[in-house]
Amino acid sequence: MAGGAIVNPSGGKDYPGKMTTFVLMTCLVAATGGLIFGYDIGISGGVTSMDSFLEKFFPSVSRKEKADKNTNQYCKFDSQLLTMFTSSLYLAALVASFLASTVTRKFGRKWSMFGGGITFLVGAAINGAAENVLMLILGRILLGVGVGFANQSVPVYLSEMAPARLRGMLNIGFQLMITIGILAANLINYGTAKIKGGWGWRVSLALAAVPAGIITLGSLFLPDTPNSLIERGHEEKAKSMLRKIRGTADIHLEYNDLLAASEESKTVQHPWRNIIERKYRAQLTMAILIPFFQQLTGINVIMFYAPVLFKTIGFGSDASLMSAVITGLVNVFATLVSIFTVDKLGRRKLFLFGGTQMLICQIIVGTLIAIKFGTSGEAHLSKLYAGAVVLFICLYVAGFAWSWGPLGWLVPSEIFPLEIRSAGQSINVSVNMFFTFIIAQAFLSMLCNMKFGLFYFFGGWVVIMTVFISFFLPETKNVPIEEMTIVWKNHWFWGKFISDDEIHVGNIEMGTGKPGTRASA
């Protein structure tokens, strides 16, 4: 191989460099963008289970809950207006992700994070001061814009800054921050629910300003990635930044590959048009199906509505919030497992192991609820029985947290070539937000109509997505982000969509940074 670059077992080059303190700190700060997403996921389910919140904004739901204790447990919270409070954020995030794509590409990843933090900050203030449903929804929309910008820029930033062999670990920092945000929200909800006077929900909603402030201030101190600097014409700055983040002066191989990828990206005038070309079929398919499948694992049923769900299946108000705290803790610690194994075991194994674990748990939880509640929705759970339900829900959450949770963000962010990366990440975020919106809006009605069968419904999707990963996702661990095309070319199915002369990084002559004969791997 010309230039003497090391070939790693996955088929890409292994550039010189090491994990530097600078990279670790910048990735840690950038990953805090996940806090705003996680905090919102956790907080919305908690406040919608608070009586004072329901009485003020959704009195019909409150009356329905209290009027008849024998009401079918599956249907007691079924309200489209209530679910609109939760799901409106994700519709706004969907739209915002397309604008964020342009900002990320034209101005850099850090300014997209900054814009997301500021918008989320304003949304938190409006929600905390809300006096009517209109203010609530307006605040949620602004929160959604913030989430759209953060989810667009943070995973890409992390994948571009990280050394290839540690990209999985550093990128999953985003998911770790999401889980910490969820846990913090659950703990805050548990505390604010006890505030006398019925205004605890205001504290819960307003405290979203804290994670928003962290990413807003943090983004101001973040450097741009070498990829982004080259893309915007700052080549000397990019070279200096690459030396700094790799901790070595021997960066010419990686720099030349980045430069060549950037030169090719400049020939693409319309990334949104180019992304549908045949040679990008594999990446586009993954950017659509992975976030689609991630939402159909059923995880957001648990995370959005954990307190409501536990209350619905017979837990008291305090017990339901505490159960949500427990699942939040499991989520955080299981994500740590993924951080320390993803670059060793690889993406595929975690996907397959996690999918199998989730499927088993969904079948068991659905069966446990079916035995007690049947189709009538009327039953009382003993502490032991309720504990068993929580146990298997926790095992399900753990399975998600070391597979589809972090990998649903990691894999799409690392597979796109530079010329369509912003567009590809926008598709990933928008599909994720769209189906998050659909699931959030439809869940309570689905629970009312499908009853315990809802868990089997999501279990069926887990079977489909696990089979899909098994056949169609190649292993991407340890492959430099600008070399990923080689992985798709070598895949039994996707290789047929890519001709030899379309491998824009694989055909770079090592050490020159200029197109030439494809270096053999």
Short mmCIF file of C-alpha atoms in Angstrom, two decimals:
data_model
loop_
_atom_site.label_atom_id
_atom_site.label_comp_id
_atom_site.label_asym_id
_atom_site.label_seq_id
_atom_site.Cartn_x
_atom_site.Cartn_y
_atom_site.Cartn_z
CA MET A 1 0.00 0.00 0.00
CA ALA A 2 1.52 3.31 -1.10
CA GLY A 3 2.49 5.71 1.63
CA GLY A 4 2.87 3.08 4.32
CA ALA A 5 -0.51 3.59 6.01
CA ILE A 6 -1.53 0.81 8.35
CA VAL A 7 -4.58 -1.21 7.33
CA ASN A 8 -6.91 -2.17 10.14
CA PRO A 9 -8.89 -5.39 10.12
CA SER A 10 -12.10 -3.66 9.04
CA GLY A 11 -10.62 -2.57 5.72
CA GLY A 12 -9.68 1.06 6.37
CA LYS A 13 -6.48 2.88 7.27
CA ASP A 14 -5.31 3.35 10.82
CA TYR A 15 -3.89 6.86 11.02
CA PRO A 16 -1.16 7.85 13.51
CA GLY A 17 -2.35 9.61 16.65
CA LYS A 18 -3.73 8.96 20.09
CA MET A 19 -6.55 9.91 22.40
CA THR A 20 -5.65 13.40 23.61
CA THR A 21 -7.02 15.25 26.61
CA PHE A 22 -8.08 18.00 24.23
CA VAL A 23 -10.23 15.64 22.15
CA LEU A 24 -11.71 14.05 25.24
CA MET A 25 -12.72 17.42 26.70
CA THR A 26 -14.12 18.84 23.47
CA CYS A 27 -16.16 15.68 22.84
CA LEU A 28 -17.41 15.77 26.43
CA VAL A 29 -18.57 19.38 26.04
CA ALA A 30 -20.16 18.71 22.64
CA ALA A 31 -21.93 15.61 23.95
CA THR A 32 -23.77 17.75 26.49
CA GLY A 33 -26.02 18.64 23.57
CA GLY A 34 -27.68 15.31 24.37
CA LEU A 35 -28.74 16.64 27.77
CA ILE A 36 -31.44 18.87 26.28
CA PHE A 37 -32.94 15.98 24.32
CA GLY A 38 -32.81 13.58 27.26
CA TYR A 39 -34.14 16.10 29.77
CA ASP A 40 -37.13 16.78 27.59
CA ILE A 41 -37.89 13.09 27.03
CA GLY A 42 -37.89 12.50 30.80
CA ILE A 43 -39.62 15.67 31.92
CA SER A 44 -42.67 15.52 29.66
CA GLY A 45 -43.83 12.13 30.91
CA GLY A 46 -43.38 13.21 34.54
CA VAL A 47 -45.35 16.45 34.40
CA THR A 48 -48.20 14.81 32.51
CA SER A 49 -48.67 12.45 35.46
CA MET A 50 -48.87 15.35 37.97
CA ASP A 51 -52.44 16.11 39.05
CA SER A 52 -51.84 19.86 39.32
CA PHE A 53 -50.52 20.02 35.75
CA LEU A 54 -53.46 18.03 34.37
CA GLU A 55 -55.98 20.11 36.31
CA LYS A 56 -54.61 23.38 34.91
CA PHE A 57 -54.05 22.45 31.27
CA PHE A 58 -55.94 19.22 30.62
CA PRO A 59 -58.92 19.27 33.03
CA SER A 60 -60.90 16.72 30.98
CA VAL A 61 -58.12 14.15 31.41
CA SER A 62 -57.95 14.94 35.13
CA ARG A 63 -61.70 14.52 35.54
CA LYS A 64 -61.66 11.27 33.58
CA GLU A 65 -58.90 9.90 35.78
CA LYS A 66 -60.65 10.78 39.03
CA ALA A 67 -64.32 10.27 38.14
CA ASP A 68 -64.35 6.49 38.07
CA LYS A 69 -61.68 4.37 39.67
CA ASN A 70 -62.99 1.37 37.73
CA THR A 71 -62.27 3.01 34.39
CA ASN A 72 -60.39 0.79 31.98
CA GLN A 73 -56.77 1.34 32.97
CA TYR A 74 -55.62 1.14 29.37
CA CYS A 75 -57.65 4.20 28.33
CA LYS A 76 -57.68 6.59 31.31
CA PHE A 77 -55.04 8.97 29.90
CA ASP A 78 -56.14 8.79 26.25
CA SER A 79 -56.18 12.42 25.05
CA GLN A 80 -54.92 13.76 21.73
CA LEU A 81 -54.42 17.22 23.24
CA LEU A 82 -52.29 15.74 26.05
CA THR A 83 -50.14 13.79 23.61
CA MET A 84 -49.82 16.87 21.40
CA PHE A 85 -48.06 18.56 24.33
CA THR A 86 -45.42 15.84 24.21
CA SER A 87 -45.19 15.23 20.48
CA SER A 88 -45.29 18.80 19.11
CA LEU A 89 -41.60 19.16 19.99
CA TYR A 90 -40.61 16.38 17.62
CA LEU A 91 -42.53 17.82 14.69
CA ALA A 92 -40.69 21.12 15.20
CA ALA A 93 -37.37 19.27 15.45
CA LEU A 94 -38.11 17.54 12.15
CA VAL A 95 -38.54 20.87 10.32
CA ALA A 96 -35.60 22.50 12.13
CA SER A 97 -33.21 19.71 11.14
CA PHE A 98 -33.34 20.81 7.48
CA LEU A 99 -32.40 24.39 8.38
CA ALA A 100 -29.74 23.03 10.72
CA SER A 101 -28.19 21.14 7.81
CA THR A 102 -27.41 24.41 6.01
CA VAL A 103 -26.11 26.08 9.18
CA THR A 104 -23.91 23.08 9.98
CA ARG A 105 -22.42 23.03 6.50
CA LYS A 106 -22.01 26.80 5.93
CA PHE A 107 -20.99 27.99 9.39
CA GLY A 108 -19.67 24.91 11.15
CA ARG A 109 -20.94 22.36 13.68
CA LYS A 110 -20.37 24.51 16.79
CA TRP A 111 -22.69 27.33 15.67
CA SER A 112 -25.46 24.87 15.00
CA MET A 113 -25.06 23.65 18.61
CA PHE A 114 -25.09 27.25 19.86
CA GLY A 115 -28.29 28.04 17.95
CA GLY A 116 -29.94 24.93 19.32
CA GLY A 117 -28.99 25.82 22.89
CA ILE A 118 -30.32 29.40 22.64
CA THR A 119 -33.64 28.32 21.14
CA PHE A 120 -34.08 25.60 23.76
CA LEU A 121 -33.37 28.19 26.47
CA VAL A 122 -36.21 30.43 25.26
CA GLY A 123 -38.58 27.47 25.01
CA ALA A 124 -37.80 26.44 28.60
CA ALA A 125 -38.61 29.95 29.84
CA ILE A 126 -41.96 30.01 28.03
CA ASN A 127 -42.92 26.56 29.31
CA GLY A 128 -41.99 27.41 32.89
CA ALA A 129 -44.19 30.55 32.75
CA ALA A 130 -47.04 28.95 30.77
CA GLU A 131 -50.59 30.01 31.63
CA ASN A 132 -52.44 28.16 28.88
CA VAL A 133 -52.07 25.31 26.41
CA LEU A 134 -51.04 27.71 23.63
CA MET A 135 -48.00 28.86 25.63
CA LEU A 136 -47.17 25.23 26.40
CA ILE A 137 -47.23 24.24 22.73
CA LEU A 138 -45.26 27.36 21.67
CA GLY A 139 -42.59 26.55 24.23
CA ARG A 140 -42.49 22.95 23.05
CA ILE A 141 -42.03 24.06 19.44
CA LEU A 142 -39.02 26.20 20.41
CA LEU A 143 -37.63 23.30 22.42
CA GLY A 144 -38.06 21.19 19.29
CA VAL A 145 -36.08 23.62 17.17
CA GLY A 146 -33.28 23.40 19.74
CA VAL A 147 -33.36 19.60 19.70
CA GLY A 148 -33.34 19.55 15.89
CA PHE A 149 -30.20 21.69 15.74
CA ALA A 150 -28.39 19.77 18.49
CA ASN A 151 -29.23 16.34 17.09
CA GLN A 152 -28.09 17.45 13.66
CA SER A 153 -24.70 18.78 14.72
CA VAL A 154 -23.52 16.90 17.82
CA PRO A 155 -23.23 13.31 16.47
CA VAL A 156 -21.45 14.56 13.33
CA TYR A 157 -19.09 16.70 15.42
CA LEU A 158 -18.19 13.76 17.65
CA SER A 159 -17.61 11.39 14.73
CA GLU A 160 -15.37 13.91 12.97
CA MET A 161 -13.27 14.77 16.04
CA ALA A 162 -12.70 11.22 17.28
CA PRO A 163 -9.86 8.92 16.18
CA ALA A 164 -11.36 6.13 14.05
CA ARG A 165 -10.56 3.37 16.55
CA LEU A 166 -12.30 5.28 19.37
CA ARG A 167 -15.09 6.90 17.39
CA GLY A 168 -17.77 4.62 18.81
CA MET A 169 -16.86 5.34 22.43
CA LEU A 170 -16.72 9.12 21.98
CA ASN A 171 -19.83 9.32 19.83
CA ILE A 172 -21.86 7.33 22.36
CA GLY A 173 -21.09 10.14 24.81
CA PHE A 174 -24.06 11.84 23.10
CA GLN A 175 -26.38 8.97 24.04
CA LEU A 176 -24.89 8.87 27.54
CA MET A 177 -25.82 12.53 27.98
CA ILE A 178 -29.33 11.76 26.71
CA THR A 179 -29.69 9.09 29.40
CA ILE A 180 -28.28 11.41 32.08
CA GLY A 181 -30.79 14.05 30.98
CA ILE A 182 -33.62 11.53 31.27
CA LEU A 183 -32.47 10.44 34.73
CA ALA A 184 -32.09 14.04 35.93
CA ALA A 185 -35.59 14.81 34.69
CA ASN A 186 -37.05 11.78 36.47
CA LEU A 187 -35.34 12.73 39.74
CA ILE A 188 -36.53 16.33 39.42
CA ASN A 189 -40.09 15.20 38.68
CA TYR A 190 -40.02 12.96 41.73
CA GLY A 191 -39.00 15.93 43.88
CA THR A 192 -41.20 18.62 42.35
CA ALA A 193 -44.30 16.41 42.51
CA LYS A 194 -44.08 16.77 46.31
CA ILE A 195 -44.07 20.59 46.26
CA LYS A 196 -47.19 21.88 47.98
CA GLY A 197 -49.25 24.43 46.10
CA GLY A 198 -49.31 22.53 42.81
CA TRP A 199 -46.60 24.50 41.01
CA GLY A 200 -43.92 21.82 40.98
CA TRP A 201 -44.45 21.23 37.27
CA ARG A 202 -43.26 24.80 36.60
CA VAL A 203 -39.93 23.99 38.23
CA SER A 204 -39.62 20.82 36.17
CA LEU A 205 -40.26 22.59 32.88
CA ALA A 206 -38.20 25.70 33.66
CA LEU A 207 -35.14 23.70 34.75
CA ALA A 208 -34.72 22.68 31.11
CA ALA A 209 -32.82 25.98 30.98
CA VAL A 210 -29.92 24.33 32.84
CA PRO A 211 -28.91 21.79 30.14
CA ALA A 212 -29.68 24.44 27.51
CA GLY A 213 -27.29 26.85 29.24
CA ILE A 214 -24.57 24.18 29.41
CA ILE A 215 -24.52 23.48 25.65
CA THR A 216 -25.00 27.17 24.76
CA LEU A 217 -21.97 28.29 26.77
CA GLY A 218 -19.97 25.16 26.02
CA SER A 219 -20.37 25.52 22.26
CA LEU A 220 -18.73 28.97 22.36
CA PHE A 221 -15.49 27.35 23.52
CA LEU A 222 -15.54 24.41 21.10
CA PRO A 223 -13.13 24.34 18.16
CA ASP A 224 -14.36 23.47 14.69
CA THR A 225 -13.59 20.02 13.33
CA PRO A 226 -10.81 19.67 10.71
CA ASN A 227 -13.43 18.32 8.27
CA SER A 228 -15.59 21.41 8.69
CA LEU A 229 -12.63 23.80 8.46
CA ILE A 230 -11.46 22.20 5.20
CA GLU A 231 -15.01 22.19 3.87
CA ARG A 232 -15.19 25.98 4.46
CA GLY A 233 -11.75 26.72 2.97
CA HIS A 234 -9.62 27.09 6.14
CA GLU A 235 -6.98 24.52 5.24
CA GLU A 236 -4.12 25.76 7.42
CA LYS A 237 -6.40 26.00 10.45
CA ALA A 238 -7.60 22.49 9.69
CA LYS A 239 -4.04 21.17 9.56
CA SER A 240 -3.21 22.85 12.88
CA MET A 241 -6.39 21.50 14.49
CA LEU A 242 -5.69 17.99 13.24
CA ARG A 243 -2.22 18.07 14.84
CA LYS A 244 -3.78 19.24 18.09
CA ILE A 245 -6.54 16.65 18.29
CA ARG A 246 -4.34 13.73 17.21
CA GLY A 247 -1.42 14.71 19.45
CA THR A 248 1.15 14.17 16.71
CA ALA A 249 2.79 16.06 13.86
CA ASP A 250 2.44 12.98 11.63
CA ILE A 251 -0.97 13.88 10.27
CA HIS A 252 -0.25 14.12 6.54
CA LEU A 253 -1.99 10.83 5.63
CA GLU A 254 -5.23 11.72 7.38
CA TYR A 255 -5.04 15.35 6.29
CA ASN A 256 -4.54 14.41 2.64
CA ASP A 257 -7.52 12.08 2.74
CA LEU A 258 -9.67 14.80 4.33
CA LEU A 259 -8.47 17.28 1.72
CA ALA A 260 -9.23 14.93 -1.16
CA ALA A 261 -12.68 14.17 0.27
CA SER A 262 -13.32 17.91 0.54
CA GLU A 263 -12.20 18.51 -3.05
CA GLU A 264 -14.66 15.88 -4.22
CA SER A 265 -17.40 17.35 -2.03
CA LYS A 266 -16.98 20.71 -3.77
CA THR A 267 -18.04 19.12 -7.04
CA VAL A 268 -21.40 18.35 -5.44
CA GLN A 269 -23.52 21.45 -5.85
CA HIS A 270 -26.79 19.90 -4.70
CA PRO A 271 -26.23 17.39 -1.85
CA TRP A 272 -29.97 16.82 -1.49
CA ARG A 273 -30.14 15.78 -5.14
CA ASN A 274 -26.92 13.77 -5.03
CA ILE A 275 -27.87 11.78 -1.96
CA ILE A 276 -30.45 9.85 -3.98
CA GLU A 277 -27.83 8.68 -6.49
CA ARG A 278 -27.30 4.94 -6.82
CA LYS A 279 -23.83 4.99 -5.24
CA TYR A 280 -25.27 6.38 -1.98
CA ARG A 281 -28.14 3.88 -1.82
CA ALA A 282 -26.70 2.05 1.19
CA GLN A 283 -26.12 5.21 3.26
CA LEU A 284 -29.53 6.64 2.40
CA THR A 285 -31.25 3.38 3.31
CA MET A 286 -29.51 3.32 6.69
CA ALA A 287 -30.28 7.00 7.36
CA ILE A 288 -33.97 6.22 6.86
CA LEU A 289 -34.38 2.75 8.33
CA ILE A 290 -32.13 2.96 11.41
CA PRO A 291 -33.96 5.95 13.00
CA PHE A 292 -37.28 4.46 11.84
CA PHE A 293 -36.49 1.17 13.55
CA GLN A 294 -35.08 2.95 16.62
CA GLN A 295 -38.47 4.49 17.33
CA LEU A 296 -40.29 1.22 16.68
CA THR A 297 -38.31 -0.57 19.38
CA GLY A 298 -40.97 0.90 21.68
CA ILE A 299 -38.43 2.69 23.88
CA ASN A 300 -40.19 6.02 23.73
CA VAL A 301 -43.32 4.37 25.08
CA ILE A 302 -41.28 3.74 28.20
CA MET A 303 -39.28 6.98 28.31
CA PHE A 304 -42.00 9.47 27.35
CA TYR A 305 -44.72 7.94 29.42
CA ALA A 306 -42.94 5.88 32.07
CA PRO A 307 -44.75 7.55 35.02
CA VAL A 308 -48.08 7.49 33.17
CA LEU A 309 -47.52 3.89 32.10
CA PHE A 310 -46.64 2.70 35.59
CA LYS A 311 -49.58 4.64 37.02
CA THR A 312 -51.81 3.05 34.40
CA ILE A 313 -50.76 -0.49 35.32
CA GLY A 314 -51.58 0.03 38.96
CA PHE A 315 -48.74 1.94 40.63
CA GLY A 316 -49.51 4.92 42.84
CA SER A 317 -48.40 8.40 41.79
CA ASP A 318 -45.18 8.40 43.86
CA ALA A 319 -44.45 4.79 42.98
CA SER A 320 -44.85 5.50 39.26
CA LEU A 321 -42.37 8.38 39.39
CA MET A 322 -39.90 6.28 41.40
CA SER A 323 -40.22 3.47 38.86
CA ALA A 324 -39.31 5.98 36.16
CA VAL A 325 -36.24 6.95 38.19
CA ILE A 326 -35.22 3.29 38.38
CA THR A 327 -35.52 2.82 34.60
CA GLY A 328 -33.53 6.04 34.16
CA LEU A 329 -30.68 4.67 36.29
CA VAL A 330 -30.66 1.45 34.32
CA ASN A 331 -30.53 3.49 31.10
CA VAL A 332 -27.42 5.39 32.22
CA PHE A 333 -25.43 2.39 33.46
CA ALA A 334 -26.30 0.21 30.47
CA THR A 335 -25.15 2.99 28.12
CA LEU A 336 -21.77 2.88 29.87
CA VAL A 337 -21.55 -0.80 28.86
CA SER A 338 -21.94 0.26 25.24
CA ILE A 339 -19.27 2.96 25.56
CA PHE A 340 -16.66 0.44 26.70
CA THR A 341 -17.56 -2.34 24.26
CA VAL A 342 -18.65 -0.72 20.98
CA ASP A 343 -15.12 -0.35 19.57
CA LYS A 344 -14.15 -3.86 20.67
CA LEU A 345 -17.23 -5.97 19.94
CA GLY A 346 -18.39 -3.78 17.07
CA ARG A 347 -21.72 -2.28 16.09
CA ARG A 348 -23.32 -5.41 14.65
CA LYS A 349 -22.91 -7.60 17.74
CA LEU A 350 -24.40 -4.95 20.03
CA PHE A 351 -27.33 -4.47 17.67
CA LEU A 352 -28.03 -8.21 17.53
CA PHE A 353 -27.55 -8.90 21.27
CA GLY A 354 -29.63 -5.88 22.27
CA GLY A 355 -32.42 -6.74 19.84
CA THR A 356 -32.71 -10.27 21.17
CA GLN A 357 -32.81 -9.03 24.77
CA MET A 358 -35.49 -6.44 24.02
CA LEU A 359 -37.67 -8.98 22.21
CA ILE A 360 -37.61 -11.44 25.11
CA CYS A 361 -38.47 -8.71 27.62
CA GLN A 362 -41.31 -7.28 25.52
CA ILE A 363 -42.93 -10.69 25.22
CA ILE A 364 -42.66 -11.23 28.98
CA VAL A 365 -43.98 -7.75 29.93
CA GLY A 366 -46.88 -8.04 27.48
CA THR A 367 -47.75 -11.46 28.90
CA LEU A 368 -47.54 -10.29 32.53
CA ILE A 369 -49.90 -7.40 31.81
CA ALA A 370 -52.20 -9.66 29.77
CA ILE A 371 -52.52 -12.14 32.65
CA LYS A 372 -53.59 -9.48 35.14
CA PHE A 373 -55.46 -6.91 33.06
CA GLY A 374 -56.67 -9.01 30.14
CA THR A 375 -58.77 -6.92 27.77
CA SER A 376 -60.91 -5.31 30.47
CA GLY A 377 -58.07 -3.22 31.84
CA GLU A 378 -59.24 -3.73 35.42
CA ALA A 379 -56.94 -5.30 37.97
CA HIS A 380 -54.83 -4.68 41.04
CA LEU A 381 -51.15 -5.61 41.07
CA SER A 382 -49.44 -6.97 44.15
CA LYS A 383 -46.06 -5.48 45.02
CA LEU A 384 -44.32 -8.65 43.92
CA TYR A 385 -46.11 -8.78 40.59
CA ALA A 386 -45.57 -5.06 39.95
CA GLY A 387 -41.89 -5.54 40.81
CA ALA A 388 -41.64 -8.26 38.16
CA VAL A 389 -43.10 -5.89 35.57
CA VAL A 390 -40.56 -3.21 36.50
CA LEU A 391 -37.70 -5.75 36.43
CA PHE A 392 -38.39 -6.84 32.86
CA ILE A 393 -39.00 -3.27 31.73
CA CYS A 394 -35.58 -2.44 33.18
CA LEU A 395 -33.98 -5.35 31.35
CA TYR A 396 -35.66 -4.13 28.17
CA VAL A 397 -34.31 -0.60 28.76
CA ALA A 398 -30.83 -2.04 29.33
CA GLY A 399 -31.00 -3.92 26.03
CA PHE A 400 -31.93 -0.72 24.22
CA ALA A 401 -29.31 1.34 26.05
CA TRP A 402 -26.38 -0.74 24.83
CA SER A 403 -27.70 -1.27 21.31
CA TRP A 404 -30.33 0.71 19.44
CA GLY A 405 -30.09 3.74 21.73
CA PRO A 406 -26.49 4.81 21.09
CA LEU A 407 -25.98 3.00 17.79
CA GLY A 408 -29.05 4.63 16.29
CA TRP A 409 -27.11 7.91 16.45
CA LEU A 410 -23.58 6.58 15.98
CA VAL A 411 -23.94 4.55 12.78
CA PRO A 412 -25.77 7.16 10.64
CA SER A 413 -23.33 9.88 11.74
CA GLU A 414 -20.25 7.92 10.63
CA ILE A 415 -21.28 6.43 7.29
CA PHE A 416 -21.76 9.47 5.02
CA PRO A 417 -18.99 10.94 2.83
CA LEU A 418 -18.35 14.63 3.43
CA GLU A 419 -20.13 15.84 0.28
CA ILE A 420 -23.53 14.65 1.55
CA ARG A 421 -22.86 14.39 5.29
CA SER A 422 -25.00 17.32 6.42
CA ALA A 423 -27.88 16.26 4.18
CA GLY A 424 -27.58 12.67 5.36
CA GLN A 425 -27.61 13.65 9.02
CA SER A 426 -30.66 15.86 8.39
CA ILE A 427 -32.50 12.88 6.94
CA ASN A 428 -31.45 10.79 9.94
CA VAL A 429 -32.71 13.42 12.41
CA SER A 430 -35.89 14.23 10.51
CA VAL A 431 -36.91 10.56 10.15
CA ASN A 432 -36.13 10.03 13.85
CA MET A 433 -38.19 13.06 14.87
CA PHE A 434 -41.06 12.21 12.52
CA PHE A 435 -41.52 8.72 13.91
CA THR A 436 -40.90 9.96 17.45
CA PHE A 437 -43.80 12.36 16.81
CA ILE A 438 -46.00 9.60 15.40
CA ILE A 439 -45.30 7.22 18.29
CA ALA A 440 -45.69 9.94 20.93
CA GLN A 441 -48.95 11.15 19.42
CA ALA A 442 -50.39 7.68 18.89
CA PHE A 443 -49.16 5.80 21.96
CA LEU A 444 -51.98 6.49 24.41
CA SER A 445 -54.60 5.69 21.78
CA MET A 446 -52.68 2.56 20.80
CA LEU A 447 -52.51 1.50 24.45
CA CYS A 448 -56.26 2.08 24.77
CA ASN A 449 -57.08 0.05 21.65
CA MET A 450 -54.32 -2.57 21.48
CA LYS A 451 -54.00 -3.01 25.25
CA PHE A 452 -51.27 -5.50 26.24
CA GLY A 453 -50.89 -6.35 22.54
CA LEU A 454 -48.94 -3.10 22.17
CA PHE A 455 -45.87 -4.80 23.63
CA TYR A 456 -46.19 -7.65 21.13
CA PHE A 457 -46.60 -5.08 18.35
CA PHE A 458 -43.26 -3.47 19.15
CA GLY A 459 -41.73 -6.90 19.71
CA GLY A 460 -42.63 -7.83 16.14
CA TRP A 461 -40.79 -4.77 14.86
CA VAL A 462 -37.75 -5.71 16.93
CA VAL A 463 -37.66 -9.05 15.09
CA ILE A 464 -37.75 -7.27 11.71
CA MET A 465 -35.02 -4.76 12.59
CA THR A 466 -32.73 -7.41 14.07
CA VAL A 467 -32.98 -9.49 10.90
CA PHE A 468 -32.32 -6.35 8.82
CA ILE A 469 -29.14 -5.56 10.76
CA SER A 470 -27.98 -9.17 10.44
CA PHE A 471 -28.16 -9.11 6.64
CA PHE A 472 -27.61 -5.52 5.57
CA LEU A 473 -25.38 -3.63 8.02
CA PRO A 474 -21.63 -4.18 7.58
CA GLU A 475 -19.26 -3.68 10.51
CA THR A 476 -18.00 -0.09 10.65
CA LYS A 477 -15.79 -0.15 13.75
CA ASN A 478 -12.24 1.24 13.44
CA VAL A 479 -12.80 2.51 9.87
CA PRO A 480 -11.79 6.17 9.29
CA ILE A 481 -14.87 8.23 8.58
CA GLU A 482 -13.62 9.36 5.15
CA GLU A 483 -12.82 5.75 4.19
CA MET A 484 -16.26 4.31 4.88
CA THR A 485 -17.10 3.86 1.20
CA ILE A 486 -14.76 0.84 1.10
CA VAL A 487 -16.93 -0.94 3.66
CA TRP A 488 -20.02 -0.59 1.48
CA LYS A 489 -18.15 -1.61 -1.65
CA ASN A 490 -17.05 -4.84 0.07
CA HIS A 491 -20.58 -5.72 1.27
CA TRP A 492 -22.34 -8.63 -0.44
CA PHE A 493 -25.46 -6.58 -1.24
CA TRP A 494 -24.51 -2.89 -1.26
CA GLY A 495 -21.34 -3.45 -3.30
CA LYS A 496 -23.39 -3.89 -6.48
CA PHE A 497 -24.54 -0.24 -6.25
CA ILE A 498 -20.99 1.16 -6.24
CA SER A 499 -18.64 1.00 -9.20
CA ASP A 500 -14.87 0.92 -8.73
CA ASP A 501 -14.37 4.45 -10.05
CA GLU A 502 -16.87 5.86 -7.54
CA ILE A 503 -14.79 5.08 -4.44
CA HIS A 504 -13.56 8.61 -3.86
CA VAL A 505 -11.40 7.94 -0.77
CA GLY A 506 -10.43 4.36 -1.50
CA ASN A 507 -8.94 5.48 -4.82
CA ILE A 508 -6.73 8.16 -3.28
CA GLU A 509 -3.08 7.41 -3.61
CA MET A 510 -1.81 7.36 -0.05
CA GLY A 511 0.50 10.15 0.93
CA THR A 512 -0.35 12.39 -2.03
CA GLY A 513 -3.92 13.39 -1.32
CA LYS A 514 -4.61 13.18 -5.07
CA PRO A 515 -6.86 10.79 -6.91
CA GLY A 516 -5.01 7.87 -8.34
CA THR A 517 -5.16 4.13 -8.54
CA ARG A 518 -7.14 2.59 -5.73
CA ALA A 519 -4.79 1.43 -3.00
CA SER A 520 -5.30 -2.21 -2.24
CA ALA A 521 -6.59 -3.01 1.19
#
